Each structure stands twice: as C-alpha cells, then as structure tokens.
Coordinates of C-alpha atoms and ligand atoms in Angstrom, one line a residue:
X1395 CA -11.4 -14.7 1.8
X1396 CA -11.8 -12.5 -1.3
X1397 CA -13.4 -13.9 -4.4
X1398 CA -14.1 -12.8 -8.0
X1399 CA -17.5 -11.6 -6.8
X1400 CA -15.7 -8.9 -4.8
X1401 CA -13.7 -8.0 -7.8
X1402 CA -16.8 -7.7 -10.0
X1403 CA -18.5 -5.6 -7.4
X1404 CA -15.4 -3.3 -7.3
X1405 CA -15.6 -3.0 -11.1
X1406 CA -19.1 -1.7 -10.8
X1407 CA -18.0 0.7 -8.1
X1408 CA -15.1 2.0 -10.1
X1409 CA -16.9 2.3 -13.4
X1410 CA -18.4 5.7 -12.4
X1411 CA -15.0 7.1 -11.4
X1412 CA -12.2 5.7 -13.7
X1413 CA -12.1 4.5 -17.3
X1414 CA -10.0 1.4 -18.0
X1415 CA -6.3 2.1 -18.6
X1416 CA -4.7 1.3 -21.9
X1417 CA -2.5 -1.8 -22.4
X1418 CA -0.5 -2.5 -25.5
X1419 CA 3.0 -3.3 -26.6
X1420 CA 5.9 -1.4 -28.2
X1421 CA 8.1 -3.1 -30.9
X1422 CA 11.3 -1.5 -29.6
X1423 CA 10.6 -2.7 -26.0
X1424 CA 9.8 -6.2 -27.3
X1425 CA 13.2 -6.2 -29.0
X1426 CA 14.9 -5.3 -25.7
X1427 CA 13.0 -7.9 -23.8
X1428 CA 13.2 -10.7 -26.4
X1429 CA 9.5 -11.4 -26.3
X1430 CA 6.2 -9.6 -26.6
X1431 CA 5.7 -7.3 -23.6
X1432 CA 2.2 -5.8 -23.0
X1433 CA 2.5 -2.7 -20.9
X1434 CA -0.4 -2.0 -18.6
X1435 CA -0.5 1.8 -18.1
X1436 CA -1.5 2.4 -14.5
X1437 CA 0.8 5.4 -14.7
X1438 CA -2.0 7.0 -16.6
X1439 CA -4.3 7.1 -13.6
X1440 CA -5.4 10.6 -12.3
X1441 CA -3.2 10.1 -9.2
X1442 CA -0.3 8.6 -11.3
X1443 CA -0.6 5.2 -9.7
X1444 CA -2.9 2.1 -9.5
X1445 CA -3.6 2.5 -5.8
X1446 CA -6.5 4.9 -6.6
X1447 CA -8.5 1.8 -7.5
X1448 CA -8.2 0.3 -4.1
X1449 CA -8.9 3.5 -2.3
X1450 CA -12.1 4.3 -4.3
X1451 CA -13.4 0.8 -3.6
X1452 CA -12.6 0.8 0.1
X1453 CA -14.0 4.2 0.8
X1454 CA -17.2 3.4 -1.2
X1455 CA -17.8 0.6 1.4
X1456 CA -17.6 2.8 4.5
X1457 CA -20.9 3.6 6.0
X1458 CA -20.5 6.5 8.4
X1459 CA -20.0 9.4 6.0
X1460 CA -19.0 11.7 8.8
X1461 CA -16.1 9.5 9.9
X1462 CA -12.6 10.8 9.0
X1463 CA -10.3 8.4 7.2
X1464 CA -6.7 8.2 8.5
X1465 CA -3.7 6.6 6.9
X1466 CA 0.1 6.6 6.6
X1467 CA 2.2 6.5 3.5
X1468 CA 5.2 7.8 1.7
X1469 CA 3.2 8.8 -1.4
X1470 CA 1.0 6.9 -3.7
X1471 CA -1.3 5.4 -1.1
X1472 CA -1.7 8.8 0.5
X1473 CA -2.6 10.3 -2.8
X1474 CA -5.1 7.5 -3.6
X1475 CA -6.9 7.9 -0.2
X1476 CA -7.0 11.7 -0.6
X1477 CA -8.4 11.3 -4.2
X1478 CA -11.1 8.9 -3.1
X1479 CA -12.0 11.0 0.0
X1480 CA -12.5 14.0 -2.3
X1481 CA -14.6 11.9 -4.7
X1482 CA -16.9 11.0 -1.9
X1483 CA -16.8 14.2 0.0
X1484 CA -15.1 12.8 3.1
X1485 CA -12.3 14.1 5.3
X1486 CA -8.9 12.4 5.2
X1487 CA -5.8 12.8 7.2
X1488 CA -2.5 11.3 6.1
X1489 CA 0.6 10.8 8.2
X1490 CA 3.7 11.0 6.0
X1491 CA 7.3 10.5 7.2
X1492 CA 9.3 13.7 7.6
X1493 CA 11.5 12.8 4.6
X1494 CA 8.6 12.4 2.2
X1495 CA 9.2 14.3 -1.1
X1496 CA 7.8 17.8 -1.1
X1497 CA 6.0 17.3 -4.3
X1498 CA 4.2 14.2 -3.0
X1499 CA 3.1 16.1 0.1
X1500 CA 1.8 18.9 -2.0
X1501 CA -0.1 16.5 -4.3
X1502 CA -2.0 15.1 -1.3
X1503 CA -2.8 18.5 0.1
X1504 CA -4.0 19.7 -3.3
X1505 CA -6.6 17.0 -3.2
X1506 CA -7.9 18.5 0.1
X1507 CA -6.5 16.0 2.6
X1508 CA -4.7 17.0 5.8
X1509 CA -1.0 16.0 5.9
X1510 CA 0.8 15.5 9.2
X1511 CA 4.5 15.0 8.7
X1512 CA 5.8 12.7 11.5
X1513 CA 8.7 10.4 12.1
X1514 CA 11.8 9.2 10.4
X1515 CA 10.2 6.2 8.6
X1516 CA 6.9 4.5 7.9
X1517 CA 7.0 2.7 11.3
X1518 CA 6.9 6.0 13.1
X1519 CA 4.3 7.4 10.8
X1520 CA 2.1 4.3 11.4
X1521 CA 2.5 4.6 15.1
X1522 CA 1.3 8.2 15.0
X1523 CA -1.6 7.4 12.7
X1524 CA -2.8 4.8 15.2
X1525 CA -3.2 7.6 17.9
X1526 CA -5.5 9.6 15.7
X1527 CA -9.3 9.4 15.7
X1528 CA -11.1 8.0 12.6
X1529 CA -11.1 4.9 10.4
X1530 CA -7.4 3.8 10.1
X1531 CA -6.7 2.4 6.6
X1532 CA -3.8 0.0 6.4
X1533 CA -1.8 0.2 3.1
X1534 CA -1.6 -3.6 3.0
X1535 CA -4.1 -5.5 5.2
X1536 CA -7.4 -4.4 3.6
X1537 CA -9.4 -6.8 1.5
X1538 CA -11.3 -3.9 -0.1
X1539 CA -8.0 -2.4 -1.4
X1540 CA -7.0 -5.7 -2.9
X1541 CA -10.5 -6.1 -4.6
X1542 CA -10.2 -2.6 -6.1
X1543 CA -6.7 -3.2 -7.3
X1544 CA -7.8 -6.6 -8.8
X1545 CA -9.8 -4.6 -11.4
X1546 CA -6.4 -3.9 -13.1
X1547 CA -6.0 -7.6 -13.8
X1548 CA -9.6 -8.2 -14.9
X1549 CA -9.1 -5.5 -17.5
X1550 CA -5.8 -6.9 -18.5
X1551 CA -6.8 -10.5 -19.0
X1552 CA -10.1 -9.5 -20.7
X1553 CA -8.1 -7.5 -23.3
X1554 CA -5.2 -10.0 -23.6
X1555 CA -6.5 -13.5 -22.9
X1556 CA -3.4 -14.9 -24.6
X1557 CA -1.0 -13.7 -21.9
X1558 CA 1.1 -16.5 -20.3
X1559 CA 2.9 -14.4 -17.7
X1560 CA 2.0 -11.3 -15.7
X1561 CA 4.8 -9.5 -13.8
X1562 CA 3.9 -7.3 -10.8
X1563 CA 6.0 -5.1 -8.6
X1564 CA 5.6 -5.9 -4.9
X1565 CA 5.7 -3.6 -1.8
X1566 CA 3.1 -4.7 0.7
X1567 CA 1.8 -7.1 -1.9
X1568 CA -1.8 -6.0 -2.6
X1569 CA -1.1 -5.8 -6.4
X1570 CA 0.5 -9.2 -6.6
X1571 CA -2.2 -10.7 -4.4
X1572 CA -4.9 -9.1 -6.7
X1573 CA -3.1 -10.5 -9.8
X1574 CA -3.1 -14.0 -8.2
X1575 CA -6.8 -13.9 -7.4
X1576 CA -7.8 -12.8 -10.9
X1577 CA -5.4 -15.0 -12.8
X1578 CA -6.4 -18.1 -10.9
X1579 CA -10.1 -17.4 -11.8
X1580 CA -9.8 -16.1 -15.4
X1581 CA -6.6 -17.6 -16.8
X1582 CA -5.3 -20.4 -14.6
X1583 CA -2.5 -21.2 -17.0
X1584 CA -1.2 -17.6 -16.7
X1585 CA 1.7 -17.3 -14.3
X1586 CA 2.0 -14.4 -11.9
X1587 CA 5.6 -13.4 -11.0
X1588 CA 6.4 -10.8 -8.3
X1589 CA 9.3 -8.5 -8.3
X1590 CA 10.8 -6.7 -5.3
X1591 CA 14.0 -4.7 -4.6
X1592 CA 16.9 -6.5 -3.1
X1593 CA 17.2 -3.6 -0.8
X1594 CA 13.7 -4.2 0.7
X1595 CA 12.9 -8.0 0.5
X1596 CA 10.4 -8.4 3.3
X1597 CA 7.5 -9.6 1.0
X1598 CA 9.9 -11.9 -0.9
X1599 CA 11.3 -13.4 2.2
X1600 CA 7.9 -13.8 3.8
X1601 CA 6.6 -15.6 0.7
X1602 CA 9.7 -17.9 0.5
X1603 CA 9.6 -18.7 4.2
X1604 CA 5.8 -19.0 4.6
X1605 CA 5.8 -16.7 7.7
X1606 CA 5.5 -12.9 8.0
X1607 CA 9.0 -11.5 8.4
X1608 CA 10.6 -8.0 9.0
X1609 CA 13.6 -7.1 6.8
X1610 CA 15.9 -4.1 6.3
X1611 CA 14.5 -1.5 4.0
X1612 CA 17.1 0.7 2.2
X1613 CA 15.7 0.8 -1.3
X1614 CA 15.5 4.2 -2.9
X1615 CA 12.4 3.0 -4.8
X1616 CA 9.5 4.6 -2.8
X1617 CA 6.6 2.3 -3.8
X1618 CA 8.6 -0.8 -2.9
X1619 CA 9.9 0.5 0.5
X1620 CA 8.2 -1.9 2.9
X1621 CA 9.9 -3.4 6.0
X1622 CA 7.5 -6.3 6.7
X1623 CA 5.2 -8.9 5.2
X1624 CA 1.4 -8.3 5.3
X1625 CA -0.9 -11.1 6.1
X1626 CA -3.8 -10.7 3.7
X1627 CA -1.7 -10.3 0.5
X1628 CA 0.7 -13.0 1.5
X1629 CA -2.1 -15.5 1.9
X1630 CA -3.2 -14.9 -1.7
X1631 CA 0.3 -15.0 -3.0
X1632 CA 1.0 -18.3 -1.3
X1633 CA -1.9 -19.8 -3.2
X1634 CA -1.0 -18.7 -6.7
X1635 CA 2.3 -16.8 -7.1
X1636 CA 4.5 -18.8 -9.5
X1637 CA 7.8 -17.0 -8.8
X1638 CA 9.4 -14.1 -7.0
X1639 CA 12.4 -12.2 -8.4
X1640 CA 14.7 -9.7 -6.6
X1641 CA 16.3 -6.9 -8.6
X1642 CA 18.7 -4.2 -7.7
X1643 CA 17.8 -0.5 -7.6
X1644 CA 20.2 0.3 -10.5
X1645 CA 18.5 -2.3 -12.7
X1646 CA 15.2 -0.6 -11.8
X1647 CA 16.6 2.7 -13.0
X1648 CA 17.7 1.1 -16.2
X1649 CA 14.2 -0.2 -16.8
X1650 CA 12.9 3.3 -16.3
X1651 CA 15.2 4.6 -19.0
X1652 CA 14.0 1.8 -21.3
X1653 CA 10.3 2.7 -20.7
X1654 CA 11.0 6.3 -21.4
X1655 CA 13.0 5.7 -24.6
X1656 CA 11.2 2.7 -26.0
X1657 CA 7.7 2.8 -24.7
X1658 CA 6.9 6.6 -24.6
X1659 CA 6.2 6.5 -21.0
X1660 CA 7.3 7.8 -17.6
X1661 CA 7.5 5.3 -14.8
X1662 CA 8.7 5.9 -11.2
X1663 CA 11.0 3.2 -9.9
X1664 CA 8.3 1.0 -8.6
X1665 CA 6.5 1.3 -11.9
X1666 CA 9.5 0.0 -13.8
X1667 CA 10.4 -2.8 -11.4
X1668 CA 8.3 -5.4 -13.3
X1669 CA 10.2 -4.7 -16.5
X1670 CA 13.5 -4.9 -14.5
X1671 CA 12.3 -8.4 -13.4
X1672 CA 11.6 -9.5 -17.0
X1673 CA 15.1 -8.3 -18.1
X1674 CA 16.8 -9.9 -15.0
X1675 CA 15.2 -13.4 -15.4
X1676 CA 14.2 -14.0 -19.0
X1677 CA 14.4 -17.7 -18.3
X1678 CA 11.3 -17.4 -16.1
X1679 CA 9.2 -15.5 -18.6
X1680 CA 6.9 -16.9 -21.2
X1681 CA 6.4 -15.7 -24.8
X1682 CA 3.7 -13.2 -24.0
X1683 CA 4.3 -11.2 -20.9
X1684 CA 2.5 -8.3 -19.3
X1685 CA 4.3 -5.8 -17.1
X1686 CA 2.2 -3.5 -15.0
X1687 CA 3.7 0.0 -15.0
X1688 CA 2.1 0.7 -11.6
X1689 CA 3.0 4.4 -11.3
X1690 CA 4.5 7.5 -12.8
X1691 CA 5.3 9.6 -9.8
X1692 CA 9.1 9.9 -10.0
X1693 CA 10.7 12.4 -7.7
X1694 CA 12.8 15.2 -9.2
X1695 CA 15.9 13.3 -8.1
X1696 CA 14.7 10.1 -9.9
X1697 CA 13.9 12.1 -13.1
X1698 CA 17.4 13.7 -13.0
X1699 CA 19.0 10.3 -12.7
Ligands
PLP2432 C1 2.5 0.8 -3.8 C2 3.1 0.7 -5.1 C3 3.6 -0.6 -5.5 C4 3.6 -1.8 -4.6 O1 2.3 -2.2 -4.5 P1 1.9 -3.1 -3.2 O2 0.4 -3.4 -3.5 O3 2.2 -2.3 -2.0 O4 2.7 -4.4 -3.3 C5 4.2 -0.7 -6.8 N1 4.2 0.4 -7.6 C6 3.8 1.6 -7.2 C7 3.9 2.8 -8.2 C8 3.2 1.8 -6.0 O5 2.7 3.0 -5.6

C-alpha cells in the first residue's frame, strides 16, 4: 500500500526534473462555474500532460539500466515514458494502436522512443506489448506511477490549503487514486470527486460496484478511453473518493471552449473533463473547487471542433 512517504520520495526525485506547475483562478471562469475554481495547469508540463510525473518516478526506481522499458498507450502515457526514458538515458518501446493520431506518434518518436503501431485498440496493443522483451509498464497498475502523480496534489494542497473539493478526470484512475491518497493525509476534509465519460464508464462502474469490471469504450476523449477497471487505483479510490460523476463527450467539448475563452488555456478533452463535471453537478461541489487540467494534447480534429 502506498503512503505519503512514497509521495515525498517522489517529490525529491522529480525536483531535479520538473518545476511545480502553476495553479490559480480566473474571474470569468469563476462566474461560469458559480464558485471559485482553482485551475491546476498540468497542461503546462513539457509533455503536455501530468503523466510525465509518474513516468519519471517509476523509471528512477528501475535498477537494471540496460533493460528496455516497454509500454502501450494511445498517447500521453507513451509520451511520458518516452520523456522519462530520454531523461535517464534508457531505451523505450511503445506499442500504439494503429488509429493513434499521427502527431502523437511523432511526439513519442521525437523523444527517441521506438513506436510499434499494432492492433485496432488498446487491448490488441497491450497483448502485443506483452510479447516483447523488457520491463513492461502498465498504464494503471503501477504504484510508482501513482506516487509520482500524487505530487500534483501535494503541490496543489500546499498552495491552496483552503480547497474543499478537488475534481479529477479518470481513465485508469491513477490521478484520482493519487488525489485520494494525498487529500486523506494533508486535507481530510477536502473531498475528491472523479469524472469519467459516459461513453467509457469502466472505472466509474468498478468503483460503484466494488469489483473490477469491463465496459464498452466509445468515447472520443483519448485520455479517458479505458475499457476496464484497474486494481491498484480502485483500491485507493474505494478508501477516499467522495463521488464519481459521468459526463457526455459534448459537455467535455464545451468545457474545453470555456477553458480556452475564460482561462487562457488549451485543454484536450480529458484535460477539460474535471471542469465539465463541476458544471454538470454544481450541487456536489463546495465553495472552493480545484479542477486539474490534466493535459493539453488535443488532436487537430479536437482543435477544429
Ligand atoms: C491519462 C489521462 C487522464 C486519466 O488519468 P488516469 O490516471 O488514467 O485516470 C486524464 N487526462 C489526461 C490528459 C490523461 O492523459
């Protein structure tokens, strides 16, 4: 079981690689949300998403420097592993589904990792990654990823101890699990609320039912496109998550527009999902809410919309 000790260790590990990201609020966005909304800008990371924190922490803990790191992803996890591998001078191979956006593939290759395009979906990509030699990194079931990602919430609560609600988008659940771990330790009165797409509700349904379930996955929001619940994050979410909200993909697009117009910032769909949750369920939110804009990496199609 992860503890704050792991999170503090991760902070020390990350300190040499990444500065803290900004977190502040925007009056026009507060007007739209009907309360103060602190925006935590993980879209300002060098890879455009928070996952780089987990990857830097996990790879820092691997001993055999010669061992290749292997993973599978539609985008941001791939980029995070590639970035961390480059930081530490390691080799990385990423299996991406054939439909992965061209720009996301190029971003991984530009960091020096090898990309193998394989399969129609993440399930196929995972199956292929399992046949490759090296250390396989799961995008969900890795405590070191969760400990790295937890540094987001340590920074956030240190800077804004008055927060009563933190809203986190959920795919596999590492982000929400990390928020639960840190909030329980640093601000037990602060509620953590998860948000997932109605079109990919596996983590939501796993949390509600208390078992790991598989669900259909038709969302167009990349970072939230997960078809199953993951054990390690679900365990932490069961202990501390206060609520879990489902929103539609169109509502997520509307939240992206609001962030662009009222908060000077570009979010990909997954990065805007927390705000969509705040707008969909104002009754669940307190007076001082933080939304984590987890990522910036919108596809050209998303940007056009
Ligand atoms: C991966 C990702 C998420 C979901 O995070 P999990 O830890 O998988 O739940 C949310 N937003 C963005 C931008 C992501 O890349």
